[in-house]
PDB file of C-alpha atoms and ligand atoms in Angstrom:
ATOM      1  CA  MET H   1     -28.235  29.546  14.630  1.00 89.00           C
ATOM      2  CA  THR H   2     -25.516  31.556  13.144  1.00 97.00           C
ATOM      3  CA  LYS H   3     -24.208  29.811   9.930  1.00 98.00           C
ATOM      4  CA  SER H   4     -20.421  29.542   9.354  1.00 98.00           C
ATOM      5  CA  VAL H   5     -18.253  29.214   6.275  1.00 99.00           C
ATOM      6  CA  PHE H   6     -14.524  28.341   5.801  1.00 99.00           C
ATOM      7  CA  ILE H   7     -13.020  29.595   2.780  1.00 99.00           C
ATOM      8  CA  THR H   8      -9.447  29.533   1.212  1.00 99.00           C
ATOM      9  CA  GLY H   9      -7.572  31.935  -0.652  1.00 98.00           C
ATOM     10  CA  THR H  10      -9.053  34.999   1.070  1.00 98.00           C
ATOM     11  CA  SER H  11      -6.129  37.712   0.704  1.00 98.00           C
ATOM     12  CA  THR H  12      -7.335  38.832  -2.803  1.00 98.00           C
ATOM     13  CA  GLY H  13      -9.873  38.684  -5.397  1.00 97.00           C
ATOM     14  CA  LEU H  14     -13.075  36.516  -5.309  1.00 98.00           C
ATOM     15  CA  GLY H  15     -11.928  34.763  -1.855  1.00 98.00           C
ATOM     16  CA  LYS H  16     -11.704  38.135  -0.085  1.00 98.00           C
ATOM     17  CA  LEU H  17     -15.163  39.458  -1.395  1.00 98.00           C
ATOM     18  CA  THR H  18     -16.616  36.208  -0.753  1.00 98.00           C
ATOM     19  CA  ALA H  19     -15.347  36.393   2.920  1.00 98.00           C
ATOM     20  CA  ILE H  20     -16.782  39.976   3.215  1.00 98.00           C
ATOM     21  CA  TYR H  21     -20.203  39.054   1.582  1.00 98.00           C
ATOM     22  CA  PHE H  22     -20.799  36.212   4.023  1.00 99.00           C
ATOM     23  CA  ALA H  23     -19.835  38.313   7.149  1.00 98.00           C
ATOM     24  CA  GLN H  24     -22.062  41.072   5.957  1.00 98.00           C
ATOM     25  CA  GLN H  25     -24.890  38.594   5.713  1.00 98.00           C
ATOM     26  CA  GLY H  26     -24.342  37.521   9.458  1.00 98.00           C
ATOM     27  CA  TRP H  27     -22.091  34.323   8.880  1.00 98.00           C
ATOM     28  CA  ASN H  28     -19.292  33.610  10.844  1.00 98.00           C
ATOM     29  CA  VAL H  29     -16.218  33.508   8.572  1.00 98.00           C
ATOM     30  CA  ALA H  30     -13.097  31.378   8.580  1.00 98.00           C
ATOM     31  CA  ALA H  31     -11.129  33.253   6.326  1.00 98.00           C
ATOM     32  CA  THR H  32      -7.900  31.525   5.259  1.00 98.00           C
ATOM     33  CA  MET H  33      -4.787  32.717   3.537  1.00 98.00           C
ATOM     34  CA  ARG H  34      -0.985  32.082   3.103  1.00 98.00           C
ATOM     35  CA  SER H  35       0.075  35.206   4.898  1.00 98.00           C
ATOM     36  CA  PRO H  36      -2.419  36.691   7.611  1.00 98.00           C
ATOM     37  CA  GLU H  37      -0.014  38.862   9.117  1.00 98.00           C
ATOM     38  CA  LYS H  38      -0.266  41.225   5.760  1.00 97.00           C
ATOM     39  CA  GLU H  39      -4.189  41.361   6.312  1.00 98.00           C
ATOM     40  CA  THR H  40      -5.788  44.694   7.268  1.00 97.00           C
ATOM     41  CA  GLU H  41      -9.379  44.684   5.635  1.00 98.00           C
ATOM     42  CA  LEU H  42     -10.646  41.184   6.810  1.00 98.00           C
ATOM     43  CA  THR H  43      -9.412  42.057  10.248  1.00 98.00           C
ATOM     44  CA  GLN H  44     -12.222  44.886  10.572  1.00 98.00           C
ATOM     45  CA  TYR H  45     -15.022  42.486  10.877  1.00 98.00           C
ATOM     46  CA  SER H  46     -15.647  40.991  14.376  1.00 98.00           C
ATOM     47  CA  ASN H  47     -17.327  37.891  12.833  1.00 98.00           C
ATOM     48  CA  ILE H  48     -14.167  37.142  10.722  1.00 98.00           C
ATOM     49  CA  LYS H  49     -11.393  34.985  12.177  1.00 98.00           C
ATOM     50  CA  ILE H  50      -8.338  34.517   9.914  1.00 98.00           C
ATOM     51  CA  PHE H  51      -6.228  31.340   9.966  1.00 98.00           C
ATOM     52  CA  PRO H  52      -3.194  30.636   8.084  1.00 98.00           C
ATOM     53  CA  VAL H  53      -3.298  28.028   5.338  1.00 98.00           C
ATOM     54  CA  ASP H  54      -1.280  27.045   2.402  1.00 98.00           C
ATOM     55  CA  VAL H  55      -3.736  24.712   0.685  1.00 98.00           C
ATOM     56  CA  THR H  56      -0.705  22.305  -0.501  1.00 98.00           C
ATOM     57  CA  ASN H  57       0.271  21.856   3.180  1.00 98.00           C
ATOM     58  CA  VAL H  58      -1.929  18.968   4.709  1.00 98.00           C
ATOM     59  CA  ASP H  59      -0.861  19.625   8.375  1.00 98.00           C
ATOM     60  CA  GLN H  60      -1.594  23.431   8.017  1.00 98.00           C
ATOM     61  CA  VAL H  61      -5.129  22.626   6.529  1.00 98.00           C
ATOM     62  CA  LYS H  62      -5.792  20.183   9.377  1.00 98.00           C
ATOM     63  CA  ALA H  63      -4.638  22.601  12.098  1.00 98.00           C
ATOM     64  CA  ALA H  64      -6.851  25.300  10.460  1.00 98.00           C
ATOM     65  CA  THR H  65      -9.934  22.971  10.159  1.00 98.00           C
ATOM     66  CA  GLU H  66      -9.480  22.183  13.873  1.00 98.00           C
ATOM     67  CA  ALA H  67      -9.086  25.814  14.911  1.00 98.00           C
ATOM     68  CA  ALA H  68     -11.909  27.098  12.769  1.00 98.00           C
ATOM     69  CA  ILE H  69     -14.247  24.250  14.265  1.00 98.00           C
ATOM     70  CA  SER H  70     -13.152  25.214  17.851  1.00 98.00           C
ATOM     71  CA  ALA H  71     -13.814  28.820  17.283  1.00 98.00           C
ATOM     72  CA  PHE H  72     -17.115  28.377  15.719  1.00 98.00           C
ATOM     73  CA  GLY H  73     -18.622  25.291  17.056  1.00 96.00           C
ATOM     74  CA  GLN H  74     -19.893  23.839  13.768  1.00 97.00           C
ATOM     75  CA  LEU H  75     -18.908  24.665  10.049  1.00 98.00           C
ATOM     76  CA  ASP H  76     -21.932  24.501   7.446  1.00 98.00           C
ATOM     77  CA  VAL H  77     -20.199  25.515   4.363  1.00 99.00           C
ATOM     78  CA  VAL H  78     -16.519  25.088   2.984  1.00 99.00           C
ATOM     79  CA  VAL H  79     -15.486  27.130  -0.069  1.00 99.00           C
ATOM     80  CA  ASN H  80     -12.574  25.920  -1.937  1.00 99.00           C
ATOM     81  CA  ASN H  81     -11.522  29.227  -3.785  1.00 98.00           C
ATOM     82  CA  ALA H  82      -7.498  29.249  -3.758  1.00 98.00           C
ATOM     83  CA  GLY H  83      -6.308  28.791  -7.258  1.00 98.00           C
ATOM     84  CA  ILE H  84      -3.672  29.390  -9.516  1.00 98.00           C
ATOM     85  CA  GLY H  85      -2.617  29.445 -13.258  1.00 97.00           C
ATOM     86  CA  ALA H  86       0.021  28.476 -15.425  1.00 97.00           C
ATOM     87  CA  TYR H  87      -0.036  29.602 -19.049  1.00 97.00           C
ATOM     88  CA  GLY H  88       2.233  29.042 -22.137  1.00 98.00           C
ATOM     89  CA  PRO H  89       3.266  25.966 -23.944  1.00 98.00           C
ATOM     90  CA  LEU H  90       3.306  22.840 -22.214  1.00 98.00           C
ATOM     91  CA  GLU H  91       6.662  21.944 -23.858  1.00 98.00           C
ATOM     92  CA  PHE H  92       8.111  24.924 -21.972  1.00 98.00           C
ATOM     93  CA  ALA H  93       6.553  24.452 -18.620  1.00 98.00           C
ATOM     94  CA  ASP H  94       9.227  23.531 -15.743  1.00 97.00           C
ATOM     95  CA  GLU H  95       8.687  20.239 -13.766  1.00 98.00           C
ATOM     96  CA  THR H  96       7.803  22.227 -10.481  1.00 98.00           C
ATOM     97  CA  THR H  97       5.269  24.358 -12.535  1.00 98.00           C
ATOM     98  CA  ILE H  98       3.271  21.265 -13.919  1.00 98.00           C
ATOM     99  CA  ASP H  99       3.380  19.926 -10.125  1.00 98.00           C
ATOM    100  CA  TRP H 100       2.188  23.360  -8.692  1.00 98.00           C
ATOM    101  CA  GLN H 101      -0.608  23.626 -11.065  1.00 98.00           C
ATOM    102  CA  PHE H 102      -1.947  20.240  -9.750  1.00 98.00           C
ATOM    103  CA  ALA H 103      -0.828  20.875  -6.152  1.00 98.00           C
ATOM    104  CA  VAL H 104      -2.867  24.139  -5.556  1.00 98.00           C
ATOM    105  CA  ASN H 105      -5.995  23.646  -7.864  1.00 98.00           C
ATOM    106  CA  VAL H 106      -6.787  19.937  -7.331  1.00 98.00           C
ATOM    107  CA  ARG H 107      -4.479  18.378  -4.398  1.00 98.00           C
ATOM    108  CA  GLY H 108      -5.482  21.863  -2.393  1.00 98.00           C
ATOM    109  CA  PRO H 109      -9.386  20.976  -2.518  1.00 99.00           C
ATOM    110  CA  ILE H 110      -8.705  17.444  -1.725  1.00 99.00           C
ATOM    111  CA  ASN H 111      -6.788  18.298   1.317  1.00 99.00           C
ATOM    112  CA  VAL H 112      -9.649  20.624   2.372  1.00 99.00           C
ATOM    113  CA  ILE H 113     -12.312  18.100   1.762  1.00 99.00           C
ATOM    114  CA  ARG H 114     -10.718  15.223   3.485  1.00 99.00           C
ATOM    115  CA  ALA H 115      -9.971  17.502   6.442  1.00 98.00           C
ATOM    116  CA  PHE H 116     -13.469  18.562   6.928  1.00 98.00           C
ATOM    117  CA  LEU H 117     -15.302  15.057   6.135  1.00 98.00           C
ATOM    118  CA  PRO H 118     -15.127  13.848   9.755  1.00 98.00           C
ATOM    119  CA  HIS H 119     -16.667  17.150  11.030  1.00 98.00           C
ATOM    120  CA  PHE H 120     -19.326  17.037   8.302  1.00 98.00           C
ATOM    121  CA  ARG H 121     -20.068  13.325   9.113  1.00 98.00           C
ATOM    122  CA  ALA H 122     -20.442  13.848  12.848  1.00 98.00           C
ATOM    123  CA  HIS H 123     -22.827  16.710  12.167  1.00 97.00           C
ATOM    124  CA  LYS H 124     -24.753  14.686   9.378  1.00 98.00           C
ATOM    125  CA  GLY H 125     -24.250  17.289   6.725  1.00 98.00           C
ATOM    126  CA  GLY H 126     -22.332  20.187   5.232  1.00 98.00           C
ATOM    127  CA  MET H 127     -21.663  21.660   1.719  1.00 98.00           C
ATOM    128  CA  PHE H 128     -18.333  22.129  -0.332  1.00 99.00           C
ATOM    129  CA  ILE H 129     -18.598  24.554  -2.823  1.00 99.00           C
ATOM    130  CA  ASN H 130     -15.520  24.485  -5.249  1.00 99.00           C
ATOM    131  CA  ILE H 131     -14.616  27.344  -7.264  1.00 98.00           C
ATOM    132  CA  SER H 132     -13.630  26.075 -10.674  1.00 98.00           C
ATOM    133  CA  SER H 133     -14.113  27.828 -14.138  1.00 98.00           C
ATOM    134  CA  PHE H 134     -15.601  27.777 -17.385  1.00 97.00           C
ATOM    135  CA  MET H 135     -11.954  26.323 -18.136  1.00 98.00           C
ATOM    136  CA  GLY H 136     -13.153  23.325 -15.983  1.00 98.00           C
ATOM    137  CA  VAL H 137     -15.885  22.406 -18.646  1.00 98.00           C
ATOM    138  CA  THR H 138     -14.593  23.423 -21.813  1.00 98.00           C
ATOM    139  CA  THR H 139     -11.279  24.799 -23.660  1.00 98.00           C
ATOM    140  CA  ALA H 140     -11.027  28.688 -24.573  1.00 96.00           C
ATOM    141  CA  ALA H 141      -7.706  29.332 -25.812  1.00 96.00           C
ATOM    142  CA  PRO H 142      -4.188  27.780 -26.672  1.00 97.00           C
ATOM    143  CA  THR H 143      -1.590  27.510 -24.064  1.00 98.00           C
ATOM    144  CA  GLY H 144      -4.061  26.768 -21.261  1.00 98.00           C
ATOM    145  CA  SER H 145      -3.795  23.135 -21.081  1.00 98.00           C
ATOM    146  CA  LEU H 146      -2.216  22.869 -17.566  1.00 98.00           C
ATOM    147  CA  TYR H 147      -4.926  25.243 -16.072  1.00 98.00           C
ATOM    148  CA  ASN H 148      -7.677  23.342 -18.042  1.00 98.00           C
ATOM    149  CA  MET H 149      -6.269  19.883 -16.720  1.00 98.00           C
ATOM    150  CA  SER H 150      -6.394  21.358 -13.115  1.00 98.00           C
ATOM    151  CA  LYS H 151     -10.092  22.361 -13.579  1.00 98.00           C
ATOM    152  CA  PHE H 152     -11.154  19.633 -15.443  1.00 98.00           C
ATOM    153  CA  ALA H 153      -9.669  17.394 -12.722  1.00 98.00           C
ATOM    154  CA  LEU H 154     -11.367  19.350 -10.091  1.00 99.00           C
ATOM    155  CA  GLU H 155     -14.698  18.903 -11.762  1.00 98.00           C
ATOM    156  CA  GLY H 156     -14.208  15.061 -12.153  1.00 98.00           C
ATOM    157  CA  LEU H 157     -13.077  14.944  -8.523  1.00 98.00           C
ATOM    158  CA  ILE H 158     -16.358  16.767  -7.178  1.00 99.00           C
ATOM    159  CA  GLU H 159     -18.511  14.708  -9.638  1.00 98.00           C
ATOM    160  CA  GLY H 160     -17.008  11.565  -8.776  1.00 98.00           C
ATOM    161  CA  LEU H 161     -17.526  12.254  -5.026  1.00 98.00           C
ATOM    162  CA  TYR H 162     -21.059  13.045  -5.315  1.00 98.00           C
ATOM    163  CA  TYR H 163     -22.082   9.568  -5.155  1.00 98.00           C
ATOM    164  CA  GLU H 164     -20.210   8.562  -1.740  1.00 98.00           C
ATOM    165  CA  LEU H 165     -21.038  11.755   0.131  1.00 98.00           C
ATOM    166  CA  LYS H 166     -24.973  12.194  -1.099  1.00 98.00           C
ATOM    167  CA  PRO H 167     -25.913   9.297   1.299  1.00 98.00           C
ATOM    168  CA  LEU H 168     -24.169  11.320   4.205  1.00 98.00           C
ATOM    169  CA  ASN H 169     -26.016  14.527   3.457  1.00 98.00           C
ATOM    170  CA  ILE H 170     -23.052  16.175   2.274  1.00 98.00           C
ATOM    171  CA  ASP H 171     -23.448  18.447  -0.660  1.00 98.00           C
ATOM    172  CA  LEU H 172     -21.088  19.284  -3.567  1.00 98.00           C
ATOM    173  CA  ARG H 173     -21.258  22.223  -5.861  1.00 98.00           C
ATOM    174  CA  LEU H 174     -19.099  23.691  -8.603  1.00 98.00           C
ATOM    175  CA  ILE H 175     -19.202  27.484  -9.463  1.00 98.00           C
ATOM    176  CA  GLU H 176     -17.761  27.993 -13.278  1.00 98.00           C
ATOM    177  CA  GLN H 177     -16.888  31.715 -13.775  1.00 95.00           C
ATOM    178  CA  GLY H 178     -14.636  33.558 -16.106  1.00 93.00           C
ATOM    179  CA  GLY H 179     -12.494  36.360 -15.702  1.00 91.00           C
ATOM    180  CA  SER H 180     -13.698  38.887 -13.410  1.00 92.00           C
ATOM    181  CA  ALA H 181     -12.437  42.401 -12.405  1.00 89.00           C
ATOM    182  CA  GLY H 182     -10.327  43.432  -9.073  1.00 91.00           C
ATOM    183  CA  ASN H 183      -8.336  40.041  -8.696  1.00 93.00           C
ATOM    184  CA  ASN H 184      -4.612  39.159  -8.772  1.00 94.00           C
ATOM    185  CA  PHE H 185      -5.089  36.071 -10.912  1.00 95.00           C
ATOM    186  CA  LEU H 186      -3.334  37.436 -14.157  1.00 93.00           C
ATOM    187  CA  ALA H 187      -0.640  38.921 -12.048  1.00 93.00           C
ATOM    188  CA  ASN H 188       0.047  35.686 -10.295  1.00 95.00           C
ATOM    189  CA  VAL H 189       0.075  33.719 -13.576  1.00 96.00           C
ATOM    190  CA  ILE H 190       3.364  31.844 -14.436  1.00 96.00           C
ATOM    191  CA  TRP H 191       3.998  31.949 -18.208  1.00 96.00           C
ATOM    192  CA  ASN H 192       6.061  28.894 -19.681  1.00 97.00           C
ATOM    193  CA  GLU H 193       8.695  30.486 -22.028  1.00 96.00           C
ATOM    194  CA  ASN H 194      11.503  29.502 -23.901  1.00 97.00           C
ATOM    195  CA  PRO H 195      13.073  32.724 -25.908  1.00 97.00           C
ATOM    196  CA  GLU H 196      14.949  30.226 -27.893  1.00 98.00           C
ATOM    197  CA  ILE H 197      11.954  28.686 -29.733  1.00 98.00           C
ATOM    198  CA  HIS H 198       9.521  30.663 -31.958  1.00 98.00           C
ATOM    199  CA  ASP H 199       7.302  28.128 -33.164  1.00 98.00           C
ATOM    200  CA  TYR H 200       4.605  29.140 -30.658  1.00 98.00           C
ATOM    201  CA  ASP H 201       5.107  32.906 -30.760  1.00 97.00           C
ATOM    202  CA  GLY H 202       1.839  33.497 -32.674  1.00 96.00           C
ATOM    203  CA  ILE H 203      -0.544  31.775 -30.305  1.00 97.00           C
ATOM    204  CA  ILE H 204       1.347  33.033 -27.361  1.00 97.00           C
ATOM    205  CA  ARG H 205       1.061  36.478 -28.432  1.00 96.00           C
ATOM    206  CA  LYS H 206      -2.605  36.244 -29.421  1.00 96.00           C
ATOM    207  CA  THR H 207      -3.342  34.493 -25.941  1.00 95.00           C
ATOM    208  CA  LYS H 208      -1.706  37.213 -24.097  1.00 94.00           C
ATOM    209  CA  ASP H 209      -3.365  39.788 -25.871  1.00 93.00           C
ATOM    210  CA  LEU H 210      -6.700  38.157 -25.219  1.00 92.00           C
ATOM    211  CA  MET H 211      -6.018  37.902 -21.344  1.00 91.00           C
ATOM    212  CA  GLU H 212      -4.148  41.079 -20.924  1.00 90.00           C
ATOM    213  CA  ASN H 213      -6.266  43.466 -22.823  1.00 90.00           C
ATOM    214  CA  ALA H 214      -9.754  41.849 -21.585  1.00 87.00           C
ATOM    215  CA  GLY H 215     -12.189  44.570 -21.195  1.00 84.00           C
ATOM    216  CA  PRO H 216     -15.620  44.783 -19.511  1.00 81.00           C
ATOM    217  CA  ASP H 217     -17.051  43.011 -22.731  1.00 81.00           C
ATOM    218  CA  ILE H 218     -15.339  39.684 -21.429  1.00 85.00           C
ATOM    219  CA  LEU H 219     -14.598  40.477 -17.391  1.00 92.00           C
ATOM    220  CA  ASP H 220     -17.553  39.788 -15.163  1.00 91.00           C
ATOM    221  CA  ASP H 221     -18.487  41.712 -12.241  1.00 94.00           C
ATOM    222  CA  PRO H 222     -17.154  39.672  -9.230  1.00 96.00           C
ATOM    223  CA  GLN H 223     -20.053  40.636  -7.056  1.00 97.00           C
ATOM    224  CA  GLN H 224     -22.252  38.517  -9.372  1.00 96.00           C
ATOM    225  CA  ILE H 225     -20.107  35.606  -8.729  1.00 98.00           C
ATOM    226  CA  VAL H 226     -19.949  36.056  -4.898  1.00 98.00           C
ATOM    227  CA  GLU H 227     -24.001  36.308  -4.954  1.00 98.00           C
ATOM    228  CA  ALA H 228     -23.984  33.027  -7.198  1.00 98.00           C
ATOM    229  CA  ILE H 229     -21.926  31.573  -4.199  1.00 98.00           C
ATOM    230  CA  TYR H 230     -24.055  32.861  -1.484  1.00 98.00           C
ATOM    231  CA  ALA H 231     -27.263  31.510  -3.207  1.00 98.00           C
ATOM    232  CA  VAL H 232     -25.529  28.017  -3.501  1.00 98.00           C
ATOM    233  CA  ALA H 233     -24.593  28.165   0.177  1.00 98.00           C
ATOM    234  CA  THR H 234     -27.919  29.127   1.324  1.00 98.00           C
ATOM    235  CA  HIS H 235     -29.867  26.704  -1.045  1.00 98.00           C
ATOM    236  CA  GLN H 236     -31.671  29.239  -3.055  1.00 98.00           C
ATOM    237  CA  SER H 237     -29.841  27.671  -5.942  1.00 98.00           C
ATOM    238  CA  THR H 238     -29.814  23.834  -6.149  1.00 97.00           C
ATOM    239  CA  GLN H 239     -27.705  23.568  -9.248  1.00 98.00           C
ATOM    240  CA  PHE H 240     -24.745  21.205  -8.997  1.00 98.00           C
ATOM    241  CA  ARG H 241     -22.825  23.416 -11.633  1.00 98.00           C
ATOM    242  CA  THR H 242     -23.516  27.074 -11.563  1.00 98.00           C
ATOM    243  CA  LEU H 243     -22.031  28.597 -14.909  1.00 97.00           C
ATOM    244  CA  VAL H 244     -22.069  32.274 -14.329  1.00 96.00           C
ATOM    245  CA  GLY H 245     -20.578  34.998 -16.692  1.00 93.00           C
ATOM    246  CA  THR H 246     -20.701  35.976 -20.314  1.00 92.00           C
ATOM    247  CA  MET H 247     -17.754  34.235 -21.621  1.00 93.00           C
ATOM    248  CA  GLY H 248     -18.383  30.957 -20.261  1.00 95.00           C
ATOM    249  CA  LYS H 249     -22.039  30.962 -21.236  1.00 95.00           C
ATOM    250  CA  SER H 250     -21.410  31.666 -24.706  1.00 95.00           C
ATOM    251  CA  LEU H 251     -18.608  29.316 -24.974  1.00 96.00           C
ATOM    252  CA  MET H 252     -21.017  26.578 -23.398  1.00 97.00           C
ATOM    253  CA  ALA H 253     -23.894  27.475 -25.463  1.00 97.00           C
ATOM    254  CA  LEU H 254     -21.526  26.845 -28.631  1.00 98.00           C
ATOM    255  CA  ARG H 255     -19.817  23.540 -27.392  1.00 98.00           C
ATOM    256  CA  ASN H 256     -23.287  22.223 -26.697  1.00 97.00           C
ATOM    257  CA  SER H 257     -24.468  22.979 -30.069  1.00 98.00           C
ATOM    258  CA  VAL H 258     -21.878  21.562 -32.353  1.00 98.00           C
ATOM    259  CA  PRO H 259     -19.865  18.414 -32.496  1.00 98.00           C
ATOM    260  CA  ILE H 260     -16.311  18.663 -30.627  1.00 98.00           C
ATOM    261  CA  GLU H 261     -14.338  18.636 -33.649  1.00 98.00           C
ATOM    262  CA  GLU H 262     -16.184  21.742 -35.034  1.00 98.00           C
ATOM    263  CA  TYR H 263     -15.603  23.496 -31.382  1.00 98.00           C
ATOM    264  CA  LEU H 264     -11.864  22.968 -31.365  1.00 98.00           C
ATOM    265  CA  GLU H 265     -11.647  24.238 -35.039  1.00 98.00           C
ATOM    266  CA  HIS H 266     -13.742  27.279 -34.212  1.00 97.00           C
ATOM    267  CA  ILE H 267     -11.430  28.130 -31.171  1.00 97.00           C
ATOM    268  CA  ALA H 268      -8.214  27.424 -33.161  1.00 97.00           C
ATOM    269  CA  ALA H 269      -9.248  29.486 -36.080  1.00 97.00           C
ATOM    270  CA  ASN H 270      -9.549  32.642 -33.612  1.00 94.00           C
ATOM    271  CA  PHE H 271      -5.648  32.145 -32.947  1.00 95.00           C
ATOM    272  CA  ALA H 272      -4.477  31.138 -36.337  1.00 92.00           C
TER     273      ALA H 272
HETATM  274  N1  NAP U   1      -9.724  35.601 -12.348  1.00 83.28           N
HETATM  275  C1  NAP U   1      -9.842  34.635 -13.248  1.00 83.28           C
HETATM  276  O1  NAP U   1      -9.591  35.162 -14.428  1.00 83.28           O
HETATM  277  C2  NAP U   1     -10.454  33.356 -13.016  1.00 83.28           C
HETATM  278  C3  NAP U   1     -11.470  32.978 -14.020  1.00 83.28           C
HETATM  279  C4  NAP U   1     -11.932  31.705 -13.507  1.00 83.28           C
HETATM  280  C5  NAP U   1     -11.865  31.011 -12.504  1.00 83.28           C
HETATM  281  N2  NAP U   1     -11.104  31.686 -11.538  1.00 83.28           N
HETATM  282  C6  NAP U   1     -10.733  30.996 -10.161  1.00 83.28           C
HETATM  283  O2  NAP U   1     -11.363  31.718  -9.147  1.00 83.28           O
HETATM  284  C7  NAP U   1     -10.529  31.532  -7.906  1.00 83.28           C
HETATM  285  C8  NAP U   1     -10.045  32.752  -7.393  1.00 83.28           C
HETATM  286  O3  NAP U   1      -9.194  33.430  -8.007  1.00 83.28           O
HETATM  287  P1  NAP U   1      -9.172  35.034  -8.323  1.00 83.28           P
HETATM  288  O4  NAP U   1      -9.736  35.313  -9.674  1.00 83.28           O
HETATM  289  O5  NAP U   1      -9.917  35.659  -7.139  1.00 83.28           O
HETATM  290  O6  NAP U   1      -7.715  35.268  -8.242  1.00 83.28           O
HETATM  291  P2  NAP U   1      -6.454  35.810  -7.256  1.00 83.28           P
HETATM  292  O7  NAP U   1      -6.936  37.244  -6.657  1.00 83.28           O
HETATM  293  O8  NAP U   1      -5.226  35.678  -7.539  1.00 83.28           O
HETATM  294  O9  NAP U   1      -6.897  34.891  -5.834  1.00 83.28           O
HETATM  295  C9  NAP U   1      -6.313  33.639  -5.837  1.00 83.28           C
HETATM  296  C10 NAP U   1      -6.093  33.305  -4.246  1.00 83.28           C
HETATM  297  O10 NAP U   1      -5.633  31.910  -4.065  1.00 83.28           O
HETATM  298  C11 NAP U   1      -4.525  32.144  -3.023  1.00 83.28           C
HETATM  299  N3  NAP U   1      -3.562  31.132  -3.220  1.00 83.28           N
HETATM  300  C12 NAP U   1      -2.740  30.984  -4.392  1.00 83.28           C
HETATM  301  N4  NAP U   1      -2.045  29.795  -4.168  1.00 83.28           N
HETATM  302  C13 NAP U   1      -2.368  29.336  -2.762  1.00 83.28           C
HETATM  303  C14 NAP U   1      -1.746  28.428  -1.843  1.00 83.28           C
HETATM  304  N5  NAP U   1      -1.007  27.306  -2.160  1.00 83.28           N
HETATM  305  N6  NAP U   1      -2.708  28.177  -0.811  1.00 83.28           N
HETATM  306  C15 NAP U   1      -3.587  28.885  -0.317  1.00 83.28           C
HETATM  307  N7  NAP U   1      -3.938  29.993  -1.156  1.00 83.28           N
HETATM  308  C16 NAP U   1      -3.465  30.113  -2.295  1.00 83.28           C
HETATM  309  C17 NAP U   1      -3.944  33.441  -3.433  1.00 83.28           C
HETATM  310  O11 NAP U   1      -3.232  33.773  -2.011  1.00 83.28           O
HETATM  311  P3  NAP U   1      -1.861  34.548  -2.127  1.00 83.28           P
HETATM  312  O12 NAP U   1      -2.158  35.971  -2.071  1.00 83.28           O
HETATM  313  O13 NAP U   1      -1.101  34.028  -0.817  1.00 83.28           O
HETATM  314  O14 NAP U   1      -1.139  34.466  -3.305  1.00 83.28           O
HETATM  315  C18 NAP U   1      -5.156  34.472  -3.390  1.00 83.28           C
HETATM  316  O15 NAP U   1      -5.712  34.670  -2.271  1.00 83.28           O
HETATM  317  C19 NAP U   1      -9.232  30.587  -8.400  1.00 83.28           C
HETATM  318  O16 NAP U   1      -9.540  29.058  -8.108  1.00 83.28           O
HETATM  319  C20 NAP U   1      -9.231  30.623  -9.841  1.00 83.28           C
HETATM  320  O17 NAP U   1      -8.863  29.548 -10.583  1.00 83.28           O
HETATM  321  C21 NAP U   1     -10.492  32.844 -11.640  1.00 83.28           C
END
C-alpha cells in the first residue's frame, strides 16, 4: 500500500526538499504551508496535495489533518519541520518575539501531534519525526538562547512523550542537523536589537559573522538531511536521535568528552 506523509513548513528549505523527495520515492505527500497560493513547484507533483497550515493555529492544524486523512485514507508519518529563529540578546527581545519562538517551534509540534493522535491510535501505529537541531542538544554561540530554549523544549517534549506513545505503537524520532544550504532560515531570523546599549556589541558581531558568513565547511548538504529523514521514516534507521552534519557532530563530540563547565568556557572563548 502507498505510504503517506504529512509535513509542516514546506514552502521553502528542508520542508520543501523533504516533500519532493518523499513524492519521488512514491509516497503520497500532504505538504502544508502558510501561503499555498504562492506555491508553484510542489503543485507539479500529482502525489503531493497542499493544505494551508500555520502551526500556531490549532483549528487550522485540525482542519488540515482531517483533510489529509480524507484525501489519503491513512497517514503513516508526520514530519514536524516548520521552525523559526530569534537571535540577539534576551534582554532586547520583544515580549511577542519570545512567545512567537515558543509558539512556532514547540506549541506548533504539540498542535500537530495532538491533532494526529486519534488517527494514529485508530490505526494502531504511526510515526512523528521532529526536526530539531544540534541546538536542541547543545549550545553553540551567544545570543541564541531563545532558539536553544525552543529546540531543547522540543527534545524534552518528544523524549517525555516516548513513554506514553510506545505502548500504542506510535514512534517518535528527532533529527538534529545544523545549518544547511538553500533555505530561508537566516533571512527569517528576528534579531533582538537595542541601538542604545552597546554592552553586547562584541558577541553580537561575532555571532552574526559566524551565521552570515557560514561557508561549505559549516553548512551541510540539505539532501543529506532529507535522506536521513527518509531513512527514519522507512525504518532503515532505528535511531531515536539522528545527529546529522559536520558542526553538530564536532560540538557533540566535544560536549560528551569534557565537563559542561569546560565546554561552556570553550564556546565562550571563541566569542571573547
Ligand atoms: N537552517 C538552519 O540553520 C537550521 C539548522 C538547524 C535546524 N533547522 C530547523 O530546520 C527546520 C526547517 O528550517 P529550514 O532550514 O528549512 O528554514 P526555512 O527555509 O526558513 O523553512 C522554515 C519553514 O517553516 C515555515 N514556517 C515558519 N513559521 C511557520 C508557522 N507559524 N506555521 C507554519 N509554517 C511556518 C516557513 O514558512 P513561510 O514560508 O510561511 O515562512 C518555512 O516553510 C526548522 O525547524 C529549523 O528550526 C534549521
